[in-house]
XYZ file of C-alpha atoms in Angstrom:
119
model
C -19.421 -19.941 -110.532
C -18.033 -19.986 -107.227
C -19.883 -22.515 -104.903
C -20.790 -21.120 -101.493
C -21.309 -22.585 -98.217
C -24.824 -23.357 -99.020
C -23.633 -25.711 -102.027
C -21.901 -28.162 -99.453
C -23.824 -31.105 -101.008
C -25.166 -32.405 -97.682
C -28.841 -31.932 -98.400
C -28.060 -33.756 -101.605
C -26.646 -36.744 -99.645
C -29.319 -36.814 -97.269
C -31.935 -36.939 -100.076
C -30.255 -39.861 -101.358
C -29.724 -41.801 -98.404
C -33.284 -41.683 -97.376
C -34.530 -42.480 -101.066
C -36.139 -38.753 -101.335
C -38.412 -39.267 -98.361
C -38.187 -36.406 -95.876
C -40.498 -38.160 -93.189
C -40.795 -41.800 -91.790
C -44.404 -42.984 -92.199
C -46.023 -43.392 -88.782
C -42.575 -43.968 -87.280
C -42.754 -45.862 -84.036
C -39.228 -44.488 -83.051
C -38.577 -41.709 -80.662
C -35.109 -40.400 -79.148
C -35.109 -43.213 -76.354
C -36.539 -46.070 -78.404
C -33.932 -49.036 -77.991
C -32.846 -50.697 -81.083
C -31.446 -54.226 -81.510
C -30.187 -55.929 -84.828
C -31.843 -58.940 -85.449
C -29.766 -60.001 -88.457
C -26.181 -59.362 -89.896
C -25.647 -57.189 -92.703
C -26.046 -58.941 -96.358
C -23.959 -57.957 -99.508
C -25.467 -55.082 -101.472
C -27.142 -53.464 -98.356
C -27.062 -49.474 -98.219
C -23.858 -48.439 -96.197
C -26.016 -46.523 -93.829
C -28.186 -49.653 -93.204
C -24.881 -51.834 -92.433
C -23.162 -49.084 -90.078
C -26.959 -49.444 -88.058
C -27.066 -53.157 -87.821
C -23.305 -53.216 -86.711
C -23.968 -50.531 -84.019
C -26.903 -52.200 -82.840
C -25.536 -55.666 -82.171
C -26.087 -54.323 -78.527
C -29.459 -52.466 -77.581
C -28.725 -48.781 -78.652
C -31.063 -45.825 -78.551
C -32.098 -43.967 -81.596
C -30.453 -40.597 -80.314
C -27.084 -42.730 -79.973
C -27.408 -44.063 -83.491
C -27.940 -40.542 -84.804
C -24.822 -39.442 -82.866
C -22.523 -42.421 -84.092
C -23.836 -41.869 -87.683
C -23.541 -38.091 -87.506
C -26.814 -37.907 -89.413
C -30.224 -36.013 -88.247
C -32.433 -38.033 -85.986
C -35.103 -37.574 -88.778
C -32.841 -39.362 -91.323
C -32.248 -42.161 -88.956
C -35.721 -42.644 -88.050
C -36.341 -43.201 -92.048
C -33.539 -45.486 -92.067
C -34.664 -47.384 -89.041
C -38.097 -47.802 -90.508
C -36.612 -49.691 -93.753
C -34.794 -51.972 -91.576
C -38.011 -52.661 -89.041
C -40.200 -53.085 -91.980
C -37.389 -55.647 -93.556
C -37.384 -57.428 -90.113
C -33.658 -56.746 -89.567
C -34.265 -54.909 -86.348
C -36.647 -54.891 -83.743
C -37.529 -51.913 -81.433
C -39.020 -51.000 -78.097
C -39.632 -48.188 -75.766
C -38.166 -48.260 -72.468
C -40.843 -49.354 -70.078
C -41.690 -46.677 -67.257
C -42.541 -47.619 -63.795
C -46.138 -48.417 -63.449
C -47.825 -47.791 -60.006
C -48.368 -51.275 -59.488
C -44.939 -52.377 -59.995
C -42.953 -53.135 -56.750
C -40.444 -50.764 -55.920
C -37.622 -51.278 -53.251
C -38.044 -49.393 -49.999
C -36.023 -45.970 -49.711
C -33.693 -47.749 -47.100
C -32.539 -50.274 -49.869
C -31.989 -47.788 -52.276
C -29.787 -45.520 -49.727
C -27.689 -48.779 -49.079
C -27.088 -49.300 -52.701
C -26.305 -45.750 -53.147
C -23.684 -45.780 -50.162
C -22.226 -49.175 -51.466
C -21.874 -47.625 -55.062
C -20.007 -44.351 -53.319
C -17.680 -46.435 -51.580
C -16.509 -48.339 -54.473
């Protein structure tokens, strides 16, 4: 029997990586959620979890984690959910500016832009 391109094995690997789950339960993650490792990897930990913890030593967006790992975002969200439940990562959504927040005057922003352009 010849194996065609459909039998690449990739779906099986993703099924194994996620433990058969296809969706993260009530995932707090979206593409721009910032993830930070709160602990170091431990012996016996799943290799994808280890890679995520190493990658997220600095704040990293979910979409970046997926890109670095070469995995679909849905799979990464499931893995991040595991790590969040275990207390190994923290996650937060970048804050958007609120109407009451103090915003610098346009003149200041223009000066900063000119200074950066002169670098």
